[in-house]
mmCIF file of C-alpha atoms and ligand atoms in Angstrom:
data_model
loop_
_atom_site.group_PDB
_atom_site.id
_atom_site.type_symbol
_atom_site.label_atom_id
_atom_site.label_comp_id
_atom_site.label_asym_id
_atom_site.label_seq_id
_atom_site.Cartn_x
_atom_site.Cartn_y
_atom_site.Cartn_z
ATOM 1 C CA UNK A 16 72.236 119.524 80.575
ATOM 2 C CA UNK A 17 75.617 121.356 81.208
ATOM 3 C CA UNK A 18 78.254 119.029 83.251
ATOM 4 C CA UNK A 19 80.272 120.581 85.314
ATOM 5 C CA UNK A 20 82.572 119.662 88.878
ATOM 6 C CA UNK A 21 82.098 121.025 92.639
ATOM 7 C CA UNK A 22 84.901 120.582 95.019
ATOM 8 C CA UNK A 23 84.096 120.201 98.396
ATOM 9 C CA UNK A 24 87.403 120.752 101.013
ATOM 10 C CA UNK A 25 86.458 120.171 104.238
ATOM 11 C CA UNK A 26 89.029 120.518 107.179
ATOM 12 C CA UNK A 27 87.389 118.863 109.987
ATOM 13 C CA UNK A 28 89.494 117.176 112.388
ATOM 14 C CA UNK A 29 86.738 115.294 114.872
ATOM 15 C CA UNK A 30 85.137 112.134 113.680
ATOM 16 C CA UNK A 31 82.520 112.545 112.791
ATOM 17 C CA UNK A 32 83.176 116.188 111.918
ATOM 18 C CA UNK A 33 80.791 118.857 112.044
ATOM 19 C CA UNK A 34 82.789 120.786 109.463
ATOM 20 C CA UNK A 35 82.344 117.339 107.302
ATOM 21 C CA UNK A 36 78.551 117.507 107.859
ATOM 22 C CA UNK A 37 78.039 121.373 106.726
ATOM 23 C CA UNK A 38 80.086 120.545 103.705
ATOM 24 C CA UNK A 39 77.830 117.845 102.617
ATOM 25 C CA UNK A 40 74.950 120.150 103.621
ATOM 26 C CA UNK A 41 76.676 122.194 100.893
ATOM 27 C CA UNK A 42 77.020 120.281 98.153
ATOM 28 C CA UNK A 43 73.986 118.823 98.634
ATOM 29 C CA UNK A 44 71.889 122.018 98.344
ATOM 30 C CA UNK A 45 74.601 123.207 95.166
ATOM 31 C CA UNK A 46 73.288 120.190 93.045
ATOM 32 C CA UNK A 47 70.086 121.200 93.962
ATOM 33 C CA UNK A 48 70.613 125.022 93.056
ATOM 34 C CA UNK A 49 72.573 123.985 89.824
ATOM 35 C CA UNK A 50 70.074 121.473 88.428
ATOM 36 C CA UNK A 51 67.650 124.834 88.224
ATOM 37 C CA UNK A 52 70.481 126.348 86.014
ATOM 38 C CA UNK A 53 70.230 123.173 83.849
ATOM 39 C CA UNK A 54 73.578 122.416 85.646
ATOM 40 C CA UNK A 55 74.503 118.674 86.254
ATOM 41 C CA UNK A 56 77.124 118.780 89.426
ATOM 42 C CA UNK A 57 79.408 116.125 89.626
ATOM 43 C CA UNK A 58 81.271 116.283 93.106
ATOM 44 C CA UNK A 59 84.310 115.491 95.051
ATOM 45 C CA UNK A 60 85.191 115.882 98.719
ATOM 46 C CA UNK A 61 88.806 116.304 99.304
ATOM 47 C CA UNK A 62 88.366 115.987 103.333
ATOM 48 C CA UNK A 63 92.077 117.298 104.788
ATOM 49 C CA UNK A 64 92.405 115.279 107.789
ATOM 50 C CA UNK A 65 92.761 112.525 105.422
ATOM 51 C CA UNK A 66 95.905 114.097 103.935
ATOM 52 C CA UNK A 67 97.431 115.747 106.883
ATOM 53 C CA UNK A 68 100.748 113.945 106.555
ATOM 54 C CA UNK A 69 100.563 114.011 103.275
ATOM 55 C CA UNK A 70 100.064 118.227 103.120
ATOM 56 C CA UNK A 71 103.056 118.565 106.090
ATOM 57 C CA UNK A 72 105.536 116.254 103.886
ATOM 58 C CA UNK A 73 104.751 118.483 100.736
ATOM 59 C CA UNK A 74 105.961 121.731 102.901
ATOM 60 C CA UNK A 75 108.904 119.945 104.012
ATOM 61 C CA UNK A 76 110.090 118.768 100.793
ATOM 62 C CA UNK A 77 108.268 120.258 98.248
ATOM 63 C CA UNK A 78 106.575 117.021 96.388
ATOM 64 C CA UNK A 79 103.091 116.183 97.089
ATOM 65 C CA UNK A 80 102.511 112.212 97.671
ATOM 66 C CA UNK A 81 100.183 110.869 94.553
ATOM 67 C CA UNK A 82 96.983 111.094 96.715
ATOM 68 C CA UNK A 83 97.747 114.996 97.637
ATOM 69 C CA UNK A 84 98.754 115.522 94.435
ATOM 70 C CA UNK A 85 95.250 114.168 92.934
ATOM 71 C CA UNK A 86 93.341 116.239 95.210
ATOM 72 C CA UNK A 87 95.318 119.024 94.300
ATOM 73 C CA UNK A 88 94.758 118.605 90.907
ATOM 74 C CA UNK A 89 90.732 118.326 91.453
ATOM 75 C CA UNK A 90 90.570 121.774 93.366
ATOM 76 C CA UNK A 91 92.349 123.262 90.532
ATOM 77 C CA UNK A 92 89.979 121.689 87.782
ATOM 78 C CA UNK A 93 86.824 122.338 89.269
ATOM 79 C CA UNK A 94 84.787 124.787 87.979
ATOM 80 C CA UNK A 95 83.389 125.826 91.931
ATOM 81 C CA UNK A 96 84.498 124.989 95.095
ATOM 82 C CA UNK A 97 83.044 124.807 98.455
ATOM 83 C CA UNK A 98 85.820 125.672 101.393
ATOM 84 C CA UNK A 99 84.759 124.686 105.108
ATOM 85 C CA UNK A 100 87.201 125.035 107.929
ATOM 86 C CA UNK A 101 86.770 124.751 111.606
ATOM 87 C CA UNK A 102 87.237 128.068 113.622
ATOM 88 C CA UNK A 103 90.509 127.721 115.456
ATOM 89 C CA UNK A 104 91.401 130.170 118.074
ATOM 90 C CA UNK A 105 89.106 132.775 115.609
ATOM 91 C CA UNK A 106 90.650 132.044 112.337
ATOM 92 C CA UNK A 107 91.134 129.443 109.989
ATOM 93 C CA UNK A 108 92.592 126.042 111.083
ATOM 94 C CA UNK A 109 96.128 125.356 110.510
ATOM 95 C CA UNK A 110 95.480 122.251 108.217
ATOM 96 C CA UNK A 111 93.119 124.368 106.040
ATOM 97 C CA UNK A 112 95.371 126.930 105.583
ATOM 98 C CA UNK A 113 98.439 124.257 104.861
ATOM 99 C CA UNK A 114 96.268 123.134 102.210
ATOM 100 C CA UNK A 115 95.829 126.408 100.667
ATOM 101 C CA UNK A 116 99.480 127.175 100.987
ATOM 102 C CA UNK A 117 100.337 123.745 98.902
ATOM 103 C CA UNK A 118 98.093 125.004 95.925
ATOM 104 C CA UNK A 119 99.345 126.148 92.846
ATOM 105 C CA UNK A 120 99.522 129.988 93.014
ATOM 106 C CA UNK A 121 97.390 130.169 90.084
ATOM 107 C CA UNK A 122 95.252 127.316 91.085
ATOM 108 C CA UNK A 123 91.898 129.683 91.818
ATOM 109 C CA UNK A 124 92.047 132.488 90.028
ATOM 110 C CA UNK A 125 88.228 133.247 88.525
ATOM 111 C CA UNK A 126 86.812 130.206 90.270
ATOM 112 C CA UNK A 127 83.481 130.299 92.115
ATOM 113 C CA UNK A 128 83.980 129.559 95.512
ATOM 114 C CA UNK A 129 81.831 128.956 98.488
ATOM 115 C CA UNK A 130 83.726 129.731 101.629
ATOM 116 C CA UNK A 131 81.874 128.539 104.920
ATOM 117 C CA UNK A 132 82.856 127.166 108.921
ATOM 118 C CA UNK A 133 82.084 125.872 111.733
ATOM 119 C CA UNK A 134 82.700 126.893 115.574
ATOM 120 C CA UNK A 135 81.678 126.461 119.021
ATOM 121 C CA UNK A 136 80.734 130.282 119.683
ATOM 122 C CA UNK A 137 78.812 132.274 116.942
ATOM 123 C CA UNK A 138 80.681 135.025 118.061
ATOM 124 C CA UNK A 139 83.611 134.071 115.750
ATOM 125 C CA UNK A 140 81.294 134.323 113.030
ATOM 126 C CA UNK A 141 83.329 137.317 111.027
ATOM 127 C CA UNK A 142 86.422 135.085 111.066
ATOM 128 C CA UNK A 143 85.044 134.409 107.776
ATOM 129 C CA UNK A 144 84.860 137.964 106.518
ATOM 130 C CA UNK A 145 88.201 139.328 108.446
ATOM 131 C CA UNK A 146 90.214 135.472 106.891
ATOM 132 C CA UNK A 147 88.583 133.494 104.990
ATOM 133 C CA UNK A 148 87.556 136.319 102.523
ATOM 134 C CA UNK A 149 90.483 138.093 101.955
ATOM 135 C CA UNK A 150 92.686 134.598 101.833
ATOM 136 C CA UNK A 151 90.356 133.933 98.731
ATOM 137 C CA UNK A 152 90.539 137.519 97.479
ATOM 138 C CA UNK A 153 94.566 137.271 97.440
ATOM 139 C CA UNK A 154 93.938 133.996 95.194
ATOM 140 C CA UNK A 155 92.143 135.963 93.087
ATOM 141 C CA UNK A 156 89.040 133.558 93.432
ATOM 142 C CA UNK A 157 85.675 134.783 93.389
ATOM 143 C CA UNK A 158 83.977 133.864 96.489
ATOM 144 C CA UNK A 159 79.951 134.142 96.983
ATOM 145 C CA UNK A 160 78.781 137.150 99.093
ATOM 146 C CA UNK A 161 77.156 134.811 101.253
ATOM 147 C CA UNK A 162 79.348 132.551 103.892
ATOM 148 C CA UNK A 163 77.889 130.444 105.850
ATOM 149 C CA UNK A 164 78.585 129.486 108.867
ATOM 150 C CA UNK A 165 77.518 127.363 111.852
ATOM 151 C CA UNK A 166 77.863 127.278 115.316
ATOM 152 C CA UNK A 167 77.127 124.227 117.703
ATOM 153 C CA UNK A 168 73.795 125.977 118.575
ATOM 154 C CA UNK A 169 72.747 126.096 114.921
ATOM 155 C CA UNK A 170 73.423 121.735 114.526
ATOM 156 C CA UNK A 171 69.812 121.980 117.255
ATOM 157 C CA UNK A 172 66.480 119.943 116.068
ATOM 158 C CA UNK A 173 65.150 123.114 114.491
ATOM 159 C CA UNK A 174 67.901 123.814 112.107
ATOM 160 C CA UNK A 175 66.932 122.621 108.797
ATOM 161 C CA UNK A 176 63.993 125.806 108.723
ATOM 162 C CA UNK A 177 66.216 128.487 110.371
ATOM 163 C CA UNK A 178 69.166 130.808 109.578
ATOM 164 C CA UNK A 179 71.373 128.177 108.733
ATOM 165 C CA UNK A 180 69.309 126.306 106.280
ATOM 166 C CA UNK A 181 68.820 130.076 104.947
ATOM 167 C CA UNK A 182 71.815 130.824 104.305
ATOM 168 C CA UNK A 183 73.120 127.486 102.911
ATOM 169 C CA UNK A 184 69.915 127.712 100.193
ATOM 170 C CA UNK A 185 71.029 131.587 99.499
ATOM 171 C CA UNK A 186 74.844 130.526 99.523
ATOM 172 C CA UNK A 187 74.691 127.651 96.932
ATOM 173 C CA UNK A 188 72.241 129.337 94.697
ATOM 174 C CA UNK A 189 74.805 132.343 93.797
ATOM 175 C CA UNK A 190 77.193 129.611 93.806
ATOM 176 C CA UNK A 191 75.017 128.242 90.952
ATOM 177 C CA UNK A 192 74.746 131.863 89.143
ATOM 178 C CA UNK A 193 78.384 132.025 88.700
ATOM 179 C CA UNK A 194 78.915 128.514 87.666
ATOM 180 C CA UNK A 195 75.935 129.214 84.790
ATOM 181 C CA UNK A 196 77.944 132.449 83.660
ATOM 182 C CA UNK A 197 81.183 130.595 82.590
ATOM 183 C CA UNK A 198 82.650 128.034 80.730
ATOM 184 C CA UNK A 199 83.927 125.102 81.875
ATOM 185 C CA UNK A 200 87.158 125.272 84.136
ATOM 186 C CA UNK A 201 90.785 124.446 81.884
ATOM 187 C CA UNK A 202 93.520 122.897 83.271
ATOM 188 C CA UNK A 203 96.724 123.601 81.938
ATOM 189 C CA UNK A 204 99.569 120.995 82.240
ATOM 190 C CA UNK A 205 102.555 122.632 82.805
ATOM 191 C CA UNK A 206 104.442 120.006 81.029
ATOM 192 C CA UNK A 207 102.453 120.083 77.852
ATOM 193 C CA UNK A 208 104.745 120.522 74.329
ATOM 194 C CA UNK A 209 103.747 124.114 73.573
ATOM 195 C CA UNK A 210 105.545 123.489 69.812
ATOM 196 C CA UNK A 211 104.405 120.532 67.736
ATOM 197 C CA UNK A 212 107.201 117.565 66.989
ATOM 198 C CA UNK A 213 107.173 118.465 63.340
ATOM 199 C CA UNK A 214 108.029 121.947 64.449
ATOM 200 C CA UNK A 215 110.620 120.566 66.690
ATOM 201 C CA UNK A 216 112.116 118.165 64.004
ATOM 202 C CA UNK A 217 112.171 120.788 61.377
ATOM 203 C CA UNK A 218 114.229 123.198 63.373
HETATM 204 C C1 FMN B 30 92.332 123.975 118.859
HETATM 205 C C2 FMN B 30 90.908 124.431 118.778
HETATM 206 C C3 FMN B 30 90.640 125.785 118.738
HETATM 207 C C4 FMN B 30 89.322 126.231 118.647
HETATM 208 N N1 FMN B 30 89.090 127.579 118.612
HETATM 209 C C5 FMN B 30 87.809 128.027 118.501
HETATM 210 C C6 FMN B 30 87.549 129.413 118.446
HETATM 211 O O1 FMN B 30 88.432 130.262 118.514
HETATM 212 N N2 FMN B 30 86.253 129.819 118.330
HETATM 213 C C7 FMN B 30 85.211 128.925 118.271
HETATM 214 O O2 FMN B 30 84.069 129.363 118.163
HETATM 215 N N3 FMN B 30 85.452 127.591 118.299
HETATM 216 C C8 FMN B 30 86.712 127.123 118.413
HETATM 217 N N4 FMN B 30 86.948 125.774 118.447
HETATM 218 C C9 FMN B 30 85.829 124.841 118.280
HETATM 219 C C10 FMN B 30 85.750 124.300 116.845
HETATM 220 O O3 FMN B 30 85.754 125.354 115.891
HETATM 221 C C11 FMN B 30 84.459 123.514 116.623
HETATM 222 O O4 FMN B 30 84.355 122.512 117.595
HETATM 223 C C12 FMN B 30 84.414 122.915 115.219
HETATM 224 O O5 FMN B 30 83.080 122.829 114.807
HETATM 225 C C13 FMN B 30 85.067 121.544 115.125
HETATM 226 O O6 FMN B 30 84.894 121.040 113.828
HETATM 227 P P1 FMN B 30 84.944 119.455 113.536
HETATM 228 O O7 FMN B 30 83.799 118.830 114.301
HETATM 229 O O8 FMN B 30 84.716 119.353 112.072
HETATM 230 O O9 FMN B 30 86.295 118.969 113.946
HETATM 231 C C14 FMN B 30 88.247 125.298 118.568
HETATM 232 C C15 FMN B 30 88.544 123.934 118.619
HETATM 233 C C16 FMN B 30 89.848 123.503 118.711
HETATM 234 C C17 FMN B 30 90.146 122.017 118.744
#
């Protein structure tokens, strides 16, 4: 079996969060899509709220304390992510965005991602094709035609057969395709010797 990491972000800022919840929804149904793929998913949750201080002291001085800097450095390694931000006042959240913003520039580019959220009113629904989408597009990641996303009304007793279980099982299993087409994700250290000491010694 192929090993490869999933990246969960989830910018939730209620406790518990439902943000939190659809995220583990997620990754839950992504193992389950990549182990048909012969894909063994190891996964990470990098939940936001948790670095909130963190992510605002990195845009004020331009260092990332060593817990942002870890997660950071897991988004960028993965080989998919899953992105799920509350709806706030019909776009993104601030944090999420922060988050994004703190990334390495580079830090998605050919990545599978997942992008999904969650909201009181399902009428902000296409805040994930009019933000989220073309956020990810700049990055030059390559998000999943299928978002998902879920409103308090889809969280009711019937849930886990309707839309919203739908679209989670349709979402994660062309997260799954992608992940099967490539290679596992490279990180590059940007402090790595490019030229070997014996190069450098014979100069
Ligand atoms: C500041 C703020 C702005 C919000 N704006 C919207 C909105 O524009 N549209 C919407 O449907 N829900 C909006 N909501 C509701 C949240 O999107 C919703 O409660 C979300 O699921 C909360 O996620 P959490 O439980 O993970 O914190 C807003 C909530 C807050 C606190």
């Amino acid at each position: 079996m192929k090993q490869r990491t999933l990246v969960a972000v989830s910018a939730g800022l209620s406790q518990p969060s439902s943000t939190r919840l659809l995220a583990d929804q997620l990754t839950a149904a992504a193992v389950t899509a990549a182990e048909a793929h012969d894909i063994a998913l190891t996964v990470k949750v990098v939940e936001l709220r948790d670095l909130a201080h963190d992510i605002a002291n990195h845009l004020l001085t331009g260092f990332p304390p060593a817990a942002l800097r870890q997660s950071l450095d897991d988004v960028a390694g993965a080989d998919a992510l899953i992105a799920v931000t509350p709806i706030f006042t019909a776009s993104y959240s601030g944090l999420f965005k922060s988050f994004i913003d703190v990334l390495d520039k580079d830090a998605l580019v050919d990545k599978p991602v997942l992008i999904a959220a969650t909201a009181g009113t399902a009428r902000h629904s296409l805040a994930l094709e009019h933000a989220l989408r073309p956020l990810f597009a700049y990055l030059r990641a390559v998000a999943v035609p299928t978002a998902v996303f879920a409103a308090s009304d889809d969280w009711g007793a019937d849930s886990a057969d309707g839309t919203l279980r739908t679209r989670i099982t349709r979402a994660t299993a062309e997260l799954a395709q992608e992940l099967s087409r490539r290679e596992p994700a490279k990180l590059t250290d940007p402090f790595a010797l490019t030229t070997s000491f014996e190069d450098l010694l014979s100069r």
